[in-house]
Every structure is written in C-alpha cells, then in structure tokens.
mmCIF file of C-alpha atoms in Angstrom:
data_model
loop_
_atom_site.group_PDB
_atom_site.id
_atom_site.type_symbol
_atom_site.label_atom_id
_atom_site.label_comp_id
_atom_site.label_asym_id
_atom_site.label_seq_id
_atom_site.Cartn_x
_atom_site.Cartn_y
_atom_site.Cartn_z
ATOM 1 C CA UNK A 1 7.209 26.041 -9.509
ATOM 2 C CA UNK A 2 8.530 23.165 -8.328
ATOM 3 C CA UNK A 3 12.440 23.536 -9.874
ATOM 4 C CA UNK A 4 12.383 27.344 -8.409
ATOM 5 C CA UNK A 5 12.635 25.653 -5.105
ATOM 6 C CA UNK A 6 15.353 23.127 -5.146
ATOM 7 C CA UNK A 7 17.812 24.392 -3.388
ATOM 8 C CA UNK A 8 19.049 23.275 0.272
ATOM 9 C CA UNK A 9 17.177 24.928 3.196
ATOM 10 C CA UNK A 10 18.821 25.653 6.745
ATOM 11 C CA UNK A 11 17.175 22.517 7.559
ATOM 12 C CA UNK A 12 18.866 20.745 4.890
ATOM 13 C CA UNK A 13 16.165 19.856 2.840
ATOM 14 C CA UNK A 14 15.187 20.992 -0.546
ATOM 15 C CA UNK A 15 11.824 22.507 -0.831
ATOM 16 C CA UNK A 16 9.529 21.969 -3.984
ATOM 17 C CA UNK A 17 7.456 24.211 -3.220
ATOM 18 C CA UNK A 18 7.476 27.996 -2.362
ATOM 19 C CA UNK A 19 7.668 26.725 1.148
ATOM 20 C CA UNK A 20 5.713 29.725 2.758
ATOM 21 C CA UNK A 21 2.930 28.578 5.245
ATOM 22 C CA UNK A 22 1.617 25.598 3.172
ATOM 23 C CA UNK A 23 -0.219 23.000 4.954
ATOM 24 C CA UNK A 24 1.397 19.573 5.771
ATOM 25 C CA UNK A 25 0.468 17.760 2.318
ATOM 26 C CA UNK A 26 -0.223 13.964 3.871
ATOM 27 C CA UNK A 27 -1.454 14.714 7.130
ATOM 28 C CA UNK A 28 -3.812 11.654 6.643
ATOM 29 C CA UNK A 29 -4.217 8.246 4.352
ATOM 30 C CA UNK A 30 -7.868 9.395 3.609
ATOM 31 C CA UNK A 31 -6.384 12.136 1.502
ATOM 32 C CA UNK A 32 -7.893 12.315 -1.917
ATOM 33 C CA UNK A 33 -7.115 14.633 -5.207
ATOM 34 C CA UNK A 34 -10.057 16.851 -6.370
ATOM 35 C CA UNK A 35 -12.128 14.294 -8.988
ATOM 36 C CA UNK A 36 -11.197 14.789 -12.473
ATOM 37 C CA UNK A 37 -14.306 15.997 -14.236
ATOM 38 C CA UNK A 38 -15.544 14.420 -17.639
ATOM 39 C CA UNK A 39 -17.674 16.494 -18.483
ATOM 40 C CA UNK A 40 -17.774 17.265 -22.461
ATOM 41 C CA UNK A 41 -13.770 16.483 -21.993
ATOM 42 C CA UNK A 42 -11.167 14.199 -23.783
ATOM 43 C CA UNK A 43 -9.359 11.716 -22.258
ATOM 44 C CA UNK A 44 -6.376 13.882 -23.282
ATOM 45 C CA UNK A 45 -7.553 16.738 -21.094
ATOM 46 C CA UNK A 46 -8.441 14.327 -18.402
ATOM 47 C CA UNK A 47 -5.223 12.745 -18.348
ATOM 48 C CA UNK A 48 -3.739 16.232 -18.095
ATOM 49 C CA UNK A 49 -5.820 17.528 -15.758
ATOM 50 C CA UNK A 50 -5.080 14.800 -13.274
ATOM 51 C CA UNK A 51 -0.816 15.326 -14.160
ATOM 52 C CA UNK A 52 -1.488 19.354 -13.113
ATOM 53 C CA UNK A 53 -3.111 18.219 -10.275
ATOM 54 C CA UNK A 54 -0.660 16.012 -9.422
ATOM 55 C CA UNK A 55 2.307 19.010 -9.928
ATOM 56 C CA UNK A 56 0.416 21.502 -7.490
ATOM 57 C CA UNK A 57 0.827 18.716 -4.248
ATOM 58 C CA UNK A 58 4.642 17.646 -5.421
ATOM 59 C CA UNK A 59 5.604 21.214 -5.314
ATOM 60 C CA UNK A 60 5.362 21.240 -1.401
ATOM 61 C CA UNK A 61 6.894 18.025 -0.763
ATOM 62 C CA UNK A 62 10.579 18.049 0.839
ATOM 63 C CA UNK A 63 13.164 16.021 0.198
ATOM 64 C CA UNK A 64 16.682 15.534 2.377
ATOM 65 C CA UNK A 65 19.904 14.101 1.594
ATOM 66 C CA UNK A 66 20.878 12.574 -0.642
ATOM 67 C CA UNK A 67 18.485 14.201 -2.737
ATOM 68 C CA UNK A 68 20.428 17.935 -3.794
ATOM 69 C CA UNK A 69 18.140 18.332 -7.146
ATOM 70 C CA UNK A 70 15.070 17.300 -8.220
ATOM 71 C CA UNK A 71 13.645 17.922 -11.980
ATOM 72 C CA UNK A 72 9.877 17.898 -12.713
ATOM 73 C CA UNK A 73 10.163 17.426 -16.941
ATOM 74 C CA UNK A 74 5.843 18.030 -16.206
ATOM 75 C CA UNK A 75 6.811 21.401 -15.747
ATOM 76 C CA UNK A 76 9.727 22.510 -17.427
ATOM 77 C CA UNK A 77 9.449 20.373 -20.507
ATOM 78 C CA UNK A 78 5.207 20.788 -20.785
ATOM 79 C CA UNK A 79 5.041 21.841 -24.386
ATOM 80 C CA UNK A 80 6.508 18.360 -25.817
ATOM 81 C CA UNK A 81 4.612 16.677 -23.082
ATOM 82 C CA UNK A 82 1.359 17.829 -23.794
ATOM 83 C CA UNK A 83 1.975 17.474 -27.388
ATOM 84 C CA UNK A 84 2.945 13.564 -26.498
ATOM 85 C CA UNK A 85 -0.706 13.696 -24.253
ATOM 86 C CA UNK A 86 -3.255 15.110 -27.039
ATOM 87 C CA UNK A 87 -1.201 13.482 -30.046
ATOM 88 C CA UNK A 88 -1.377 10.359 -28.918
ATOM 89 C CA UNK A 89 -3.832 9.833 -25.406
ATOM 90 C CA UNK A 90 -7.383 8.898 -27.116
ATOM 91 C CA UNK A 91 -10.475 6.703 -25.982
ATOM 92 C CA UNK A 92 -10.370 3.223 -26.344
ATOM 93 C CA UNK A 93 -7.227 2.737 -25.300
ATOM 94 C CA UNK A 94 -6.802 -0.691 -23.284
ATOM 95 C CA UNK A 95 -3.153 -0.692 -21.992
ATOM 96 C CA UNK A 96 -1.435 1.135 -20.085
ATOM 97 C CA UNK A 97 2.971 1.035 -19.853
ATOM 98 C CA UNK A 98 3.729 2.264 -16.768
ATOM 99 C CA UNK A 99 7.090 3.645 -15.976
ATOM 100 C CA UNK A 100 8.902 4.070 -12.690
ATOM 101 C CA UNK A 101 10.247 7.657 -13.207
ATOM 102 C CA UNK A 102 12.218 9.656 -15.729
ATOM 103 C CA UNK A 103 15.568 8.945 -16.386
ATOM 104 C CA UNK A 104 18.487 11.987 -17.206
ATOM 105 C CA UNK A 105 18.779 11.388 -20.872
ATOM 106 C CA UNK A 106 15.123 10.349 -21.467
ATOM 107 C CA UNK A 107 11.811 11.956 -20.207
ATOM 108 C CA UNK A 108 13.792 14.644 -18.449
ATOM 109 C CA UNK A 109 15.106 15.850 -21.220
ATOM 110 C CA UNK A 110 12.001 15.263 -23.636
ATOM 111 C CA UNK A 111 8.793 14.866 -21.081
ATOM 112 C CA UNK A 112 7.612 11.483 -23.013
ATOM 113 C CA UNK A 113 7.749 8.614 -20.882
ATOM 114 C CA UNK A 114 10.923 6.650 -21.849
ATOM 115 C CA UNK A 115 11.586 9.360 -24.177
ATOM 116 C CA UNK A 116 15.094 8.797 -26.197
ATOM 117 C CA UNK A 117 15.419 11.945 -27.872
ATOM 118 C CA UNK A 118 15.696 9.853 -31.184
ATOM 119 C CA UNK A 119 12.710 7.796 -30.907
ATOM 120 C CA UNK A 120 10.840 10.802 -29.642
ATOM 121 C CA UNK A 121 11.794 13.365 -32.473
ATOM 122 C CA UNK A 122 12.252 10.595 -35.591
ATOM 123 C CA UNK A 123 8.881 8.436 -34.278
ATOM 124 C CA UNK A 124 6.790 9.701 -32.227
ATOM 125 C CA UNK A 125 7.377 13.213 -34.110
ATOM 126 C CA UNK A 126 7.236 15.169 -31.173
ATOM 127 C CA UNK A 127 7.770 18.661 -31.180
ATOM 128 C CA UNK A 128 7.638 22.065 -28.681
ATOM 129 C CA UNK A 129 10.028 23.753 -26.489
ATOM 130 C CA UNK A 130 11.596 22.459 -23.602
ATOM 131 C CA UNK A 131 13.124 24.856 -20.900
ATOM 132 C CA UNK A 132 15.274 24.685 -17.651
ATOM 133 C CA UNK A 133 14.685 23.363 -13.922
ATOM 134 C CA UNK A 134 16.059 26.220 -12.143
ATOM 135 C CA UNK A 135 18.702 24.343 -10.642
ATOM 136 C CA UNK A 136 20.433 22.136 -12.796
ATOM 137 C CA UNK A 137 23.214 20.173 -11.847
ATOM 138 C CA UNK A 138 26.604 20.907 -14.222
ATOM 139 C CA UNK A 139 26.419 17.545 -15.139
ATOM 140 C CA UNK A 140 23.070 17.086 -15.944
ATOM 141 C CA UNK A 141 21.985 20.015 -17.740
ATOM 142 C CA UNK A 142 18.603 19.944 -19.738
ATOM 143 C CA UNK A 143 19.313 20.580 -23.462
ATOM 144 C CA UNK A 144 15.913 18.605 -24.781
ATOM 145 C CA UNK A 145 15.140 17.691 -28.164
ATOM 146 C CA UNK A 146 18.361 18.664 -28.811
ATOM 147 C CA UNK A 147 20.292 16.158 -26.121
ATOM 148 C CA UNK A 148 23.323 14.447 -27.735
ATOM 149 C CA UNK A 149 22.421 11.535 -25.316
ATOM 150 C CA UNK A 150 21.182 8.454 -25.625
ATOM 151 C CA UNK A 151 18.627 6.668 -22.862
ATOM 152 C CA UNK A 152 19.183 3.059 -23.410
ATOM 153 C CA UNK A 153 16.264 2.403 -21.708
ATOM 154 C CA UNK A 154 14.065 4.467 -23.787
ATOM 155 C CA UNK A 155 16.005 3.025 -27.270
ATOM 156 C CA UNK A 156 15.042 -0.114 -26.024
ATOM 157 C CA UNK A 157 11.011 0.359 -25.574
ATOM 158 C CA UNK A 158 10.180 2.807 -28.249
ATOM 159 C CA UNK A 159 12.820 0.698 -30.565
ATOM 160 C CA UNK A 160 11.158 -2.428 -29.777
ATOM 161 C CA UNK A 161 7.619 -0.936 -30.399
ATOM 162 C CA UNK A 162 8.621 0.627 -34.070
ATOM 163 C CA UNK A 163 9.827 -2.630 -35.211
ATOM 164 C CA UNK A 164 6.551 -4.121 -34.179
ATOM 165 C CA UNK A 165 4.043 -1.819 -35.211
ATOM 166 C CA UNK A 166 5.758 0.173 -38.569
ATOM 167 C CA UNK A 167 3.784 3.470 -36.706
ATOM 168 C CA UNK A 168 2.421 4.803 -33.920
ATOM 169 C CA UNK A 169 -0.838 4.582 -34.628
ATOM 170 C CA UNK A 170 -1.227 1.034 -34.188
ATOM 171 C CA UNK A 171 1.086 1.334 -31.120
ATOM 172 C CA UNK A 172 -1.183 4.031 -29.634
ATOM 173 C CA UNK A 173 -4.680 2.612 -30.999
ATOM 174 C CA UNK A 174 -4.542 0.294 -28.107
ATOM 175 C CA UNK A 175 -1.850 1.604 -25.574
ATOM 176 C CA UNK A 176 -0.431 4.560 -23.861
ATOM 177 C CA UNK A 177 2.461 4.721 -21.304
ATOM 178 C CA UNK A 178 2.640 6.912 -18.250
ATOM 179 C CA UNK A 179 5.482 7.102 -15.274
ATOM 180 C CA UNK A 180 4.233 6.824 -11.921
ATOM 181 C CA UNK A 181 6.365 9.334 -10.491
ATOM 182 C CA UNK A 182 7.532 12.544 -12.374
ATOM 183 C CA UNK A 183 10.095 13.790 -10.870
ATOM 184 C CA UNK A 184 13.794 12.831 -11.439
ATOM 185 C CA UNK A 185 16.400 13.280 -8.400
ATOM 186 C CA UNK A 186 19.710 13.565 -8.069
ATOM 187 C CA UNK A 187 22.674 13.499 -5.445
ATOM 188 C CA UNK A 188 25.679 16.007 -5.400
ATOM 189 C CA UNK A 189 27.786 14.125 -7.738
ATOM 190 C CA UNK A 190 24.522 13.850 -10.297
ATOM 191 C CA UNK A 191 24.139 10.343 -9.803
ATOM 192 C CA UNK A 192 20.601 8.994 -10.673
ATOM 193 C CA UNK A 193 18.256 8.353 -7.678
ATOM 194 C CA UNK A 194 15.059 6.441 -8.211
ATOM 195 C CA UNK A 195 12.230 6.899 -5.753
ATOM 196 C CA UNK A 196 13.106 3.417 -3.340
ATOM 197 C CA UNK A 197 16.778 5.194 -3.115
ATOM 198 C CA UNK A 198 14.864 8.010 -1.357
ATOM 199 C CA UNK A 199 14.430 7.788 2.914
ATOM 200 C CA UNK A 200 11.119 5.891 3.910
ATOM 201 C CA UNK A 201 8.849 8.919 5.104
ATOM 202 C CA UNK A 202 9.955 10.942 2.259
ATOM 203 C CA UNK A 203 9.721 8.014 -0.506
ATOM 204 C CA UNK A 204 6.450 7.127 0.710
ATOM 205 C CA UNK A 205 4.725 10.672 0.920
ATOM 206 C CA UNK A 206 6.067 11.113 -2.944
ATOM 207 C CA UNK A 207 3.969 7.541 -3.559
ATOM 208 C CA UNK A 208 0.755 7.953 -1.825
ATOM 209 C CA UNK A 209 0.663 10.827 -3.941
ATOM 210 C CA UNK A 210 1.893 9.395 -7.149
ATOM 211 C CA UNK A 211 -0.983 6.385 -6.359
ATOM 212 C CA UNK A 212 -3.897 8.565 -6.088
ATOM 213 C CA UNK A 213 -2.703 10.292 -9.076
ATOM 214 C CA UNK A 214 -2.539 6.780 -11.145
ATOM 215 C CA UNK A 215 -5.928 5.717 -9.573
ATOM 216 C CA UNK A 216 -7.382 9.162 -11.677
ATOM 217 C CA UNK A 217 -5.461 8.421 -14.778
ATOM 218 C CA UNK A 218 -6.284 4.775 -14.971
ATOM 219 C CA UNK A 219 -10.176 5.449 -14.497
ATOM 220 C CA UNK A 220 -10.072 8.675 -16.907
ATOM 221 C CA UNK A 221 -8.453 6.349 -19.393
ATOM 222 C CA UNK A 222 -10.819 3.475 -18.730
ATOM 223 C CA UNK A 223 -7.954 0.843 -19.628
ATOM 224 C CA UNK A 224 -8.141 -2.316 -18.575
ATOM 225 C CA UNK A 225 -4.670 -3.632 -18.041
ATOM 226 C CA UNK A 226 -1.912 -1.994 -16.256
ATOM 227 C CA UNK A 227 1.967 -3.497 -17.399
ATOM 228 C CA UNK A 228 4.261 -2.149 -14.680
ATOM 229 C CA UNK A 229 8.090 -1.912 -16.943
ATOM 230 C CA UNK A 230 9.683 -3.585 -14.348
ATOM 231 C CA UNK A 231 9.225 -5.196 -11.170
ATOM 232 C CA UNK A 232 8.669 -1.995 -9.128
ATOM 233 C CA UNK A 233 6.654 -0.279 -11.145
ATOM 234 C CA UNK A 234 4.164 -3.361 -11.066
ATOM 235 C CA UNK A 235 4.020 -3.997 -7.711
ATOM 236 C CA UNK A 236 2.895 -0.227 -6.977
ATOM 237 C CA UNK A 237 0.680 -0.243 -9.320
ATOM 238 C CA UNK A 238 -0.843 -3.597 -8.148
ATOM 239 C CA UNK A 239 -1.221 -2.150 -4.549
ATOM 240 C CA UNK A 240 -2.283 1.173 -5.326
ATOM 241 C CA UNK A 241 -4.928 -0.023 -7.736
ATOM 242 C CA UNK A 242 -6.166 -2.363 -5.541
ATOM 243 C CA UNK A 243 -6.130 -0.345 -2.666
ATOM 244 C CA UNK A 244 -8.499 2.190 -3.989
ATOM 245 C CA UNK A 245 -11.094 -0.805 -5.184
ATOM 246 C CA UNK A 246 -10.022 -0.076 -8.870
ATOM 247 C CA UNK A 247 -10.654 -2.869 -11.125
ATOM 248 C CA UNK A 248 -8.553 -3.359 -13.509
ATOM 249 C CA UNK A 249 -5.461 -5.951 -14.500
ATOM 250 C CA UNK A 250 -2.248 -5.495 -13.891
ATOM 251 C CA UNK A 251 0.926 -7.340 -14.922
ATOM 252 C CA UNK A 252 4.147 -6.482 -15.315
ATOM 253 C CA UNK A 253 7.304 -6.780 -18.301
ATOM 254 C CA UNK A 254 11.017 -6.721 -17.581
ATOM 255 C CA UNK A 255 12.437 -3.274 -17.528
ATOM 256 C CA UNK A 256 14.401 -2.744 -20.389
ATOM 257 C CA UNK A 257 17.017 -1.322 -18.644
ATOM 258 C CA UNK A 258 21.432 -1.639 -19.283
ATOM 259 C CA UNK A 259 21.776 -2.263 -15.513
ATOM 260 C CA UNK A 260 19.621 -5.167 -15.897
ATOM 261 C CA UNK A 261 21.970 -8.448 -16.875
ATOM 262 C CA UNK A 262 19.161 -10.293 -18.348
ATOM 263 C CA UNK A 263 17.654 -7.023 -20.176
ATOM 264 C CA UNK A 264 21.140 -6.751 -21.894
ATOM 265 C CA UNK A 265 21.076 -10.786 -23.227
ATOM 266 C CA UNK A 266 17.975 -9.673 -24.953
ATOM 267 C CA UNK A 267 15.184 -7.816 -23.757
ATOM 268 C CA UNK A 268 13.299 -7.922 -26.748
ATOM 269 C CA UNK A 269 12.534 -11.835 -27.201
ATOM 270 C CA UNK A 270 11.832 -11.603 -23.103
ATOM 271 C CA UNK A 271 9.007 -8.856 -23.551
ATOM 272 C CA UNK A 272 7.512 -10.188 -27.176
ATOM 273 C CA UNK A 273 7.169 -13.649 -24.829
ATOM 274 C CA UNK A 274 5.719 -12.023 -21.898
ATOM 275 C CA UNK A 275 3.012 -9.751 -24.451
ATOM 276 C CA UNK A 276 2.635 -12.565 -26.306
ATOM 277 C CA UNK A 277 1.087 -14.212 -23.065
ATOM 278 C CA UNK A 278 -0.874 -10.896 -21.730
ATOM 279 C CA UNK A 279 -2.290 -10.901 -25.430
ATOM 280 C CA UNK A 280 -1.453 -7.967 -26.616
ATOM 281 C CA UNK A 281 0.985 -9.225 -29.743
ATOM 282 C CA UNK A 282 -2.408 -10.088 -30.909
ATOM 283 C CA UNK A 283 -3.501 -6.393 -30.801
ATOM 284 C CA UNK A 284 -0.267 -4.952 -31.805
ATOM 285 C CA UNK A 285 0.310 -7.079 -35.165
ATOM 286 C CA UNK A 286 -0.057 -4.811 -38.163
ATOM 287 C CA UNK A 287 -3.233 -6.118 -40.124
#
C-alpha cells in the first residue's frame, strides 16, 4: 500500500510504493490507464474502478523534500469512501465539483471530497471505518468520523449545498464531486502541501496521472460540465480534458477556502452568482 511506504529512503525520497524492481511509471506521454469497462456495470463501480486504478500507479511514484508524508484517504479511509461512491454516484448525473486534493481535517480524515466530518456524518450520513496511513505525522493523526476538527473549506461547500437543496438527493440528482489528486502531503513540521508546492518533475508525474484518471471518470460519468473549486483545479481540468479530445464543459467557482480573502467576505453570494450563471441554481432549486 501506498502509506506502508512513506518513509525516507537513502536517497531521500519517500517511496509509495513497495519500491522493489517496478518499472519507471511515466516513461512516456502516450501512457494510458487500462479502459474502464461498462459492461453490465454502474457508474458507481465505474467510478471506482477507475479510483483503484488510479491507487495501483500512485503507489510507485516518489516524492523528495519537502514532502516527509503522504496520506492516500482512497486507501486507508475506503469503507466511508465507497459508501460516499455507491450512495450517492448514479447515472444522469450532469456536474461534476472537482476538488484540488484532500485537506488534513477533511477528506483525509473522512475520504468524501471536502468532507467536514460534520457535514459528512449529520448530511451526507456517511458511515464505515476509517483506519491509519502507516506513517502519520504526530500532528496530523487520522482519527476519522470521529475528528474533533473542523475543515473550513469543507463547512463551507457541503454547508452551502444543504441550505440550498434541504437533502442530498436533489444535490446528488444532478451533481457529484471528485478531487483530482488523492493524496494529501505533508512537510516535517505537518504543514499542508498542495500538489503546485511539490518540485516540477515530481508534481507533474503525480498530474499526468491524476489527468488520465479524470479523463476515465468524466466519460464513465457521462457529465457534461466540469466546475474546477478554484482556479487550479479548473485550469487542469480544462487542459487535461481537452488534451485527451474529451468533450465536455468546464468552468470553474471560487474555492471556498479561509486563506482566500475574498472567500472569507462571503463565499456563498460569490458561488450562488457564479451557478446562477453556469445554470445550475436552476437545477438545484427544490421543486
């Protein structure tokens, strides 16, 4: 697993896989995942499908400093994300909210996208068990459903979407939300690093991985907009997508989170204006 294997190397990188004779992972841009078959399956199990796929070519990346942990919440914390997958991941769906990557108090602790431990549990009503990365940082330590901490960022989204929609079925009758990227690193004091924090050659081997992965969730899905939550987020999804001839929308929504100034004067009004113009108020309004 992925978390077995973060620990510093004599090279002085951290390993994600079991780092024994594996073959170089992007050796070329042509590189392509296995296609997800749909065969007499659910979008559910395609969607999942494409995430375990996804896991078995992270766990042999290699990451240097700063990076001294990395958490994958897809494997650790699988039982409340697949619950969050087959409660909620259906046909017909024709958004997709797509995340940067999970944040210490959120999905890592939870493995729902943006997933405040409140709005998960109270909400969304997810439920499972959720264990340990292997090495977890003192500071950061994994307690799941049962995490004292808040995620802001996660408050914010989930929050916004219960006052709009009452439940999550009307939420989820027209839109899902994925992260890009999984995985969840972290420096020696704990601090947070997001993917662009990460060196070039290392940041971009972790993308053109995460892309090929979105390109399979986005066509097993069949949605037809893409809403990056914040700028980043978009503008990977616009190139990815594109790259790979994929035809679908894609827009983007401020990210809701507390380092953001203008996400703190009211995120909220900024993102019902911004859906309002996409059109999806008009699918989200409880009728």
């Amino acid at each position: 697993m992925l978390d077995d294997n973060t620990f510093a190397q004599e090279s002085g990188e951290l390993g994600c896989g079991d780092g024994k004779k594996e073959a170089a992972l992007c050796e070329s841009n042509e590189q392509r995942f296995k296609p997800v078959p749909e065969v007499n399956t659910t979008p559910s199990s395609r969607f999942l499908q494409a995430e375990l796929e996804l896991n078995v070519h992270l766990r042999r990346l290699t990451f240097s400093e700063p990076v001294r942990y990395i958490y994958n919440p897809l494997e650790y914390a699988w039982d409340t994300h697949r619950c969050y997958v087959e409660k909620y991941c259906r046909g017909g769906q024709r958004i997709l909210f797509l995340g940067m990557n999970p944040g210490p108090f959120g999905m890592a602790q939870t493995g729902v996208p943006f997933g405040e431990v409140k709005s998960v549990v109270d909400w969304l009503k997810i439920t499972g068990e959720v264990g340990h990365p292997q090495n977890e940082h003192p500071k950061r330590r994994i307690t799941g459903l049962a995490c004292p901490q808040s995620e802001v960022s996660g408050a914010r989204f989930w929050g916004f979407f219960r006052k709009l929609c009452g439940e999550p079925a009307l939420f989820f009758r027209h839109c899902f939300v994925h992260n890009l990227c999984p995985l969840i690193f972290m420096s020696t004091s704990g601090k947070n690093l997001t993917p662009p924090e990460l060196p070039r050659a290392e940041r971009d081997a972790l993308l053109n991985l995460c892309d090929i992965a979105l390109c399979q969730v986005v066509e097993a899905l069949g949605v037809s907009m893409v809403i990056g939550v914040g700028r980043v987020a978009e503008q990977r999804a616009r190139q990815a997508l594109s790259a790979a001839g994929v035809n679908v929308r894609v827009e983007g929504i401020m990210h809701p989170s507390p380092r953001n100034p203008q996400a703190n004067k009211g995120w909220e009004d900024v993102a019902k204006a911004k859906l309002a113009e996409l059109g999806v108020m008009a699918l989200l309004k409880n009728s």
